[in-house]
Coordinates of C-alpha atoms in Angstrom, one line a residue:
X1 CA -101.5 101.5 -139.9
X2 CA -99.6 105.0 -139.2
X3 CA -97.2 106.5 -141.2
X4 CA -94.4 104.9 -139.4
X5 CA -95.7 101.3 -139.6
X6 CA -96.2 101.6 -143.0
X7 CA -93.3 102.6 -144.2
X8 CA -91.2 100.0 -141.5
X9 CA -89.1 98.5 -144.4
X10 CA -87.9 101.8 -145.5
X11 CA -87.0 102.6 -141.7
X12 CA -85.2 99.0 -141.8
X13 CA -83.1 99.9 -144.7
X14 CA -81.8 103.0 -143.3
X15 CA -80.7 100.9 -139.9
X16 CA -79.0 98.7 -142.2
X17 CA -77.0 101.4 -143.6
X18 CA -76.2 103.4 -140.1
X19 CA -75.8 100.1 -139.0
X20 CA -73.0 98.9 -141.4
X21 CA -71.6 102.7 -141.5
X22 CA -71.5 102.7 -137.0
X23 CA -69.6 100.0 -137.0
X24 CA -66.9 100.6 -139.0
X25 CA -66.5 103.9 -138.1
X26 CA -67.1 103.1 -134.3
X27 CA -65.7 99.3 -133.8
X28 CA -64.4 99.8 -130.2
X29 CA -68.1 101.2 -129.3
X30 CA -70.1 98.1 -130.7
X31 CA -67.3 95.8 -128.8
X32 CA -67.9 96.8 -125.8
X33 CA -71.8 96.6 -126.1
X34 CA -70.9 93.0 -127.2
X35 CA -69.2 92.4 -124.1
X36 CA -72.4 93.2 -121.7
X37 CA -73.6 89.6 -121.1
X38 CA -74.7 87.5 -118.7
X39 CA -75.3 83.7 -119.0
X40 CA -75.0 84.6 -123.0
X41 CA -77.8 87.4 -123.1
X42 CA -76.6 91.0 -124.0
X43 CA -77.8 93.4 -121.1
X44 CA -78.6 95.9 -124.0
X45 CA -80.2 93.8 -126.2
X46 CA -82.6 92.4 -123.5
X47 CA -83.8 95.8 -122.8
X48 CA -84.7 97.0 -126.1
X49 CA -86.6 93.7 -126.3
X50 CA -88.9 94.0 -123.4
X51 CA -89.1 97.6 -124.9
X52 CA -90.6 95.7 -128.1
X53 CA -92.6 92.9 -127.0
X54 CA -94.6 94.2 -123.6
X55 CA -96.2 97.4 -125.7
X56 CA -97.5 94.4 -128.0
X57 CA -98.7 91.8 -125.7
X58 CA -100.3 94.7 -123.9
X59 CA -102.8 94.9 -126.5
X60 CA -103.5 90.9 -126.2
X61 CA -106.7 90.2 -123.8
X62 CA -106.8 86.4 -122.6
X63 CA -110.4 86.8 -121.5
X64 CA -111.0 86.6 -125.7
X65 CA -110.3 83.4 -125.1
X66 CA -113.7 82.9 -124.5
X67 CA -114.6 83.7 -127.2
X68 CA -113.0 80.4 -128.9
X69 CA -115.8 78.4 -130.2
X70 CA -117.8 81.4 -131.9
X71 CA -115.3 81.2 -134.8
X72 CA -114.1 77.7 -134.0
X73 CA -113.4 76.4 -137.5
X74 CA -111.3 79.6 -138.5
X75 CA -109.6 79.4 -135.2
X76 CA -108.6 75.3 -136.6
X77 CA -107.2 76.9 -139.7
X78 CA -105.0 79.3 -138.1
X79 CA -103.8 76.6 -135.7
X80 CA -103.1 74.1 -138.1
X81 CA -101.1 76.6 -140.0
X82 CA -99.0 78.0 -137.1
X83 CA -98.7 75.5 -135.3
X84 CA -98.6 72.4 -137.8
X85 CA -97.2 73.7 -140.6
X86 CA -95.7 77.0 -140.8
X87 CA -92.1 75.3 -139.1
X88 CA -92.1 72.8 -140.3
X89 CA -92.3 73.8 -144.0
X90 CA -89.6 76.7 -143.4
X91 CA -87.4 74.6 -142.3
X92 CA -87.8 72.2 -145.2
X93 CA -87.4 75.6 -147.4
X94 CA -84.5 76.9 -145.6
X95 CA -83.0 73.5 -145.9
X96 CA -83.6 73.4 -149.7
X97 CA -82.8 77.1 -150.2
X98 CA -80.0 78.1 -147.7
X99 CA -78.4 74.3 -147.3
X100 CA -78.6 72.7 -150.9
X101 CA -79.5 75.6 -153.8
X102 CA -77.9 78.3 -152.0
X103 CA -75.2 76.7 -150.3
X104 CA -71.8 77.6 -152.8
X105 CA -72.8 81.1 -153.1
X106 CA -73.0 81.5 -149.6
X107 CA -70.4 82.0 -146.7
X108 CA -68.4 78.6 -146.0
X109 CA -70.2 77.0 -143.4
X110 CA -72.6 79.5 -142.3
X111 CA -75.8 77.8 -143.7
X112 CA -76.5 76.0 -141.0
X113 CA -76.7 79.4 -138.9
X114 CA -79.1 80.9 -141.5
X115 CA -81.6 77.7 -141.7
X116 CA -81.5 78.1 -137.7
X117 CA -82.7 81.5 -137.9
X118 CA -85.4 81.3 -139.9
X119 CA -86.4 77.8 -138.2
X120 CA -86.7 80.7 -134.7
X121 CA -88.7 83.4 -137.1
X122 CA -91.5 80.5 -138.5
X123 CA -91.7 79.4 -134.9
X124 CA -94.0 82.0 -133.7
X125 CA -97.3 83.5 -134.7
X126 CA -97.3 87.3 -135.0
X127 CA -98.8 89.0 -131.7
X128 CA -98.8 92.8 -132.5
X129 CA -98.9 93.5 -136.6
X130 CA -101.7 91.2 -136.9
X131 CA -104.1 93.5 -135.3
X132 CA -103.2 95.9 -138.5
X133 CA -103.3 93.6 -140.9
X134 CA -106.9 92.5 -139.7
X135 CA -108.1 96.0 -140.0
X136 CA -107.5 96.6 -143.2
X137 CA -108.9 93.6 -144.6
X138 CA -111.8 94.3 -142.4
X139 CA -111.4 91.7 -140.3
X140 CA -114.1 90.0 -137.6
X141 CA -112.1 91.5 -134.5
X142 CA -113.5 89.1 -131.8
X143 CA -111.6 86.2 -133.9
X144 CA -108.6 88.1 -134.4
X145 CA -108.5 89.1 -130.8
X146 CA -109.4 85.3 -129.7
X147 CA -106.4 83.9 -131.9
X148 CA -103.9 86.1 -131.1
X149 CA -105.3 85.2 -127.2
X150 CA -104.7 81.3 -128.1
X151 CA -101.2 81.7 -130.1
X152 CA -100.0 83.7 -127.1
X153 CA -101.2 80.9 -124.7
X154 CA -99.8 78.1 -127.2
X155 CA -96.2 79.8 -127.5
X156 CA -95.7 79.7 -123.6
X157 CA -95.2 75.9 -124.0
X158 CA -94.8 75.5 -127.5
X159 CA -92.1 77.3 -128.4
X160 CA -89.1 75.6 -126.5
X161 CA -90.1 71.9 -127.9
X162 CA -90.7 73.0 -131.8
X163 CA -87.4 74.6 -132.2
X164 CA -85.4 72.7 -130.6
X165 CA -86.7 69.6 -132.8
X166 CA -86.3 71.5 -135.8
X167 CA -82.8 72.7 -134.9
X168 CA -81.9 69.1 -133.7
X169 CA -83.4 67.2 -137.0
X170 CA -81.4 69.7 -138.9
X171 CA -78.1 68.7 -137.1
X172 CA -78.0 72.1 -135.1
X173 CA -76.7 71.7 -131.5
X174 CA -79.5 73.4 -129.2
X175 CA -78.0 74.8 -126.2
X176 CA -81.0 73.8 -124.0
X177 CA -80.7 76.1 -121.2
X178 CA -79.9 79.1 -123.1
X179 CA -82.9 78.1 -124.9
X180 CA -85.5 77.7 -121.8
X181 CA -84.0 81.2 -120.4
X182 CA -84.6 82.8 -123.6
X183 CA -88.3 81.6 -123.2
X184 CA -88.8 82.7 -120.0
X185 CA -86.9 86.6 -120.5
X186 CA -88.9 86.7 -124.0
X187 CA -92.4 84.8 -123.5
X188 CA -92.8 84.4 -120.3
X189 CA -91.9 86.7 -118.2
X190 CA -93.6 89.9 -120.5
X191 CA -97.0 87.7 -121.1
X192 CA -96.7 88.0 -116.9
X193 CA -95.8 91.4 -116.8
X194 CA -97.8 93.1 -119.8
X195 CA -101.5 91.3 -118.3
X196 CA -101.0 92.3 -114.9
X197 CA -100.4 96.1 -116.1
X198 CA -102.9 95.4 -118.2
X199 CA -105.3 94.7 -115.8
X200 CA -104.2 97.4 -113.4
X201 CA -105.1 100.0 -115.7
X202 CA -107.6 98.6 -116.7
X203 CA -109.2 98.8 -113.3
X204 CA -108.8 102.6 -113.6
X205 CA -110.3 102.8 -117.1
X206 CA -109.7 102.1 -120.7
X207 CA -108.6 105.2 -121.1
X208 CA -105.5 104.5 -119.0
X209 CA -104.7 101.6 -121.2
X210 CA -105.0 103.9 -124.2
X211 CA -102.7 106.4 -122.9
X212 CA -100.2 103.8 -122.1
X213 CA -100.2 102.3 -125.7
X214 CA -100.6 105.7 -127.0
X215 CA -97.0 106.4 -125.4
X216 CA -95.0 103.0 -125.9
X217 CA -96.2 102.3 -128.9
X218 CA -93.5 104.7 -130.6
X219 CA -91.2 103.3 -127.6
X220 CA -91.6 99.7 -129.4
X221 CA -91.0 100.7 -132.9
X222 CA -87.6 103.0 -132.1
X223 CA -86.4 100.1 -129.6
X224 CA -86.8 97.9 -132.8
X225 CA -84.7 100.0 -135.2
X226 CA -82.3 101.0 -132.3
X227 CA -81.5 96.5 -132.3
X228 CA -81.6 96.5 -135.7
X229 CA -78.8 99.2 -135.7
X230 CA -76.7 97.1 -133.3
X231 CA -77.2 94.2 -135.1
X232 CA -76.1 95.2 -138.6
X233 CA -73.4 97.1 -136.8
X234 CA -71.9 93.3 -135.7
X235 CA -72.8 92.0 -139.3
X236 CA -71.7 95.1 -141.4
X237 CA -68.3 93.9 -142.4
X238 CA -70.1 90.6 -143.9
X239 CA -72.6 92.4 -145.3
X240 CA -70.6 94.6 -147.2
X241 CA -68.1 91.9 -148.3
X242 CA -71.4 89.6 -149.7
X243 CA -74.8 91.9 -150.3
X244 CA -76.2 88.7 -152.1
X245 CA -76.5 87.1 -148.8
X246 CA -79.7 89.2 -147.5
X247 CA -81.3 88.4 -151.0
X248 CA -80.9 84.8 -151.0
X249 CA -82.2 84.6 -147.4
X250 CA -85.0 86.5 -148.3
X251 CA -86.1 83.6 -150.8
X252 CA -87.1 80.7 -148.4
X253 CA -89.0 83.8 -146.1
X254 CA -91.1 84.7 -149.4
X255 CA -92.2 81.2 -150.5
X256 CA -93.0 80.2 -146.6
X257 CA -95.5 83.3 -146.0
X258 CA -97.0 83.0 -149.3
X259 CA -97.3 79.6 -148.7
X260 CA -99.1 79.5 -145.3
X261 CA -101.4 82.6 -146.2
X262 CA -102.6 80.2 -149.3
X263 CA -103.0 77.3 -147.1
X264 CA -105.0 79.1 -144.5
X265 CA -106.9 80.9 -147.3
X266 CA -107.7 78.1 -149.4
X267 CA -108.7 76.4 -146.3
X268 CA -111.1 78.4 -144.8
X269 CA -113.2 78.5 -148.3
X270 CA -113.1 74.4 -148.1
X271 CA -114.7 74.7 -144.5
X272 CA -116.7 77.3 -145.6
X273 CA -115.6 80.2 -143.1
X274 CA -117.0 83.8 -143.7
X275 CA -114.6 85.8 -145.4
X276 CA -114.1 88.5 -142.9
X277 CA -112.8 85.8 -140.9
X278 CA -110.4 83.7 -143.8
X279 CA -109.1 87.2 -144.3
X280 CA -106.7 87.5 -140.9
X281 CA -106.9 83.8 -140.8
X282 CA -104.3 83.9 -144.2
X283 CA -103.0 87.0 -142.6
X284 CA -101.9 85.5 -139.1
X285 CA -100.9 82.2 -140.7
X286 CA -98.5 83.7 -142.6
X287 CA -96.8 86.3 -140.3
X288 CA -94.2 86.3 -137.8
X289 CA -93.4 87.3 -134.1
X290 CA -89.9 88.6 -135.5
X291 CA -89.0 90.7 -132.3
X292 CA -89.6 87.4 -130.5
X293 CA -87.2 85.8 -133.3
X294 CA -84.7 88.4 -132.9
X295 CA -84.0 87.8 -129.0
X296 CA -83.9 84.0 -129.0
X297 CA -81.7 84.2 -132.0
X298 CA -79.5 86.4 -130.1
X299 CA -79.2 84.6 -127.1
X300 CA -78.9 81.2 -128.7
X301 CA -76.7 81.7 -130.9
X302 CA -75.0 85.6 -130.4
X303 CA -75.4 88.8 -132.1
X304 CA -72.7 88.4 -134.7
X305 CA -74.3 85.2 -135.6
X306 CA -76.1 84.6 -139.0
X307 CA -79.1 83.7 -137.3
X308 CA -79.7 86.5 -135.9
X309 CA -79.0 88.0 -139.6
X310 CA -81.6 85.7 -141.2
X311 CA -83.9 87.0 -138.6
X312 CA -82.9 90.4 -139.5
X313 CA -84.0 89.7 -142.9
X314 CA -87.4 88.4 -142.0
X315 CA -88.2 91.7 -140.5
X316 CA -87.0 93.7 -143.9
X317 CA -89.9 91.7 -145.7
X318 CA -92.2 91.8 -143.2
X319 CA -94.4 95.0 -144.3
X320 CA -94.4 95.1 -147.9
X321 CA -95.1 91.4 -148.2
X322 CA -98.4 91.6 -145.7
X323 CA -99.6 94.1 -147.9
X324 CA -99.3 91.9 -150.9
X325 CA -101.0 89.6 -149.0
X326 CA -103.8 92.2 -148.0
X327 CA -104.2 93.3 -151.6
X328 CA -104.7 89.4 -152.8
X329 CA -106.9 88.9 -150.2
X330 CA -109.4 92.3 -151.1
X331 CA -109.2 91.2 -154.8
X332 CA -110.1 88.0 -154.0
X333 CA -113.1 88.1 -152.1
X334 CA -115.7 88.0 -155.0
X335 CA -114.1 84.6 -155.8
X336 CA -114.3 83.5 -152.1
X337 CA -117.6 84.1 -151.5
X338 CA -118.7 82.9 -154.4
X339 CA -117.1 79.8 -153.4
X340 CA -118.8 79.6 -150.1
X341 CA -121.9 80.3 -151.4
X342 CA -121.9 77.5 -153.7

């Protein structure tokens, strides 16, 4: 992990405060970047997105999927847990939290936005961090590689249906078409775009692959905190009126990744899968694609929205709760094993 990475929620809290501080200082400035849209998707916005997401699913190689059936029973964990669980139970949370516990404390009327936001963050598996995470638990590569492979390939079609049953059972009107364009701009379109530059430079070398990372892998990061800038330049008047908010929406984010790294964890010692596999089995069961969650949250349901805040949130928490979750997982492995080897 570099310096940069490491330190992402520290960079996140200082675009929350030039945020809030840019837009009071320049409101007529963030109006007009508002204004830039076309069939409900910000021009700017979608840029620093495929900025975001194509470095990352540049790194994904779909011929791992091959590779499926060496580390088949971890790969059932991790697709049980994204794909069975992981919405599901954050929308029952966020429900709980955000719509029952939560709701008097909260703006009037904007929990319904929140709970959609974090429905949008739970629906996708992390593409990018994962490979980190993985590392430093000393993860088996080929499985992380083949996982991420599969969740990409899953996501094309899943991600449309899941969300808009979760927003619909939750009484959230899902504007359909806005919906299916915001999966093709944000899924489709960069898987598309990000394999067949992968493969072109690949046909000229690793090497050329490596150089490209090498330079838009800093491109990614800035394009990140540049949106989260905007972003809490929209919200900053909110924000500033009710801190609270961001910590109660934190809440329903902590107990769902905690939650689905247990699950995948615990799972993986009942099936009796090596540990240097249960490792970024937890790891990728609990983490989000939050730049994916970002864009459809803005295009569904518009940058001043408090979905897009909730989503906001999820990527505050994203760093320093992985870690946790890579600390439990190093201090646990005596335990593990011994578990598997009984």
């Amino acid at each position: 992990m570099t310096l940069f990475e490491r330190y992402l929620t520290l960079w996140v809290a200082l675009c929350i405060l030039t945020g809030i501080a840019l837009g009071h200082l320049l409101p007529d400035l963030f109006s007009a970047i508002a204004a830039m849209e076309i069939a409900r998707v910000n021009l700017v916005v979608a840029v620093l997105i495929w900025l975001m997401i194509v470095p990352m699913l540049l790194k994904v190689d779909f011929g791992a999927l091959g590779s499926v059936g060496r580390h088949w029973r971890g790969i059932g964990v991790t697709l049980i847990v994204n794909w069975m669980i992981k919405p599901f139970s954050m929308a029952l949370l966020g429900t709980f939290f955000l719509g029952y516990l939560f709701a008097p404390i909260l703006p009037a009327g904007a929990s319904s936005s929140y709970i959609a936001g974090l429905i949008l963050l739970a629906a996708a598996p992390c593409t990018a961090m994962v490979f980190v995470w993985s590392n430093l638990v000393d993860g088996e590569p080929t499985y992380t590689l083949s996982q991420v492979a599969l969740n990409d390939l899953i996501m094309v079609f899943a991600f449309a249906p899941i969300v808009g049953l979760l927003l619909g059972v939750a009484s959230i009107t899902v504007p359909w078409d806005t919906l299916a364009l915001s999966v093709g701009l944000y899924i489709v379109v960069p898987v598309l775009l990000a394999q067949a530059i992968r493969w072109t430079l690949l046909h000229r070398g690793r090497q050329s692959l490596d150089a490209l990372l090498a330079v838009m892998g800093p491109i990614s990061l800035v394009s990140l905190l540049v949106t989260l800038v905007l972003l809490f330049g929209f919200q900053g008047e909110q924000i500033v009126r009710q801190p609270l908010v961001i910590a109660l929406i934190a809440v329903p984010i902590l107990f769902q990744v905690y939650l689905n790294a247990g699950v995948a964890y615990w799972l993986s010692r009942r099936l009796g899968v090596a540990w240097c596999v249960a490792g970024p089995a937890a790891l990728i069961g609990a983490s989000n694609f939050f730049e994916l969650a970002v864009a459809a949250a803005i295009s569904l349901f518009g940058l001043h929205s408090g979905a897009a805040l909730a989503t906001v949130v999820g990527v505050l928490v994203e760093v320093p709760v992985m870690l946790s979750i890579v600390a439990l997982v190093g201090r646990t492995r005596p335990w593990y094993e011994k578990g598997i080897a009984a």
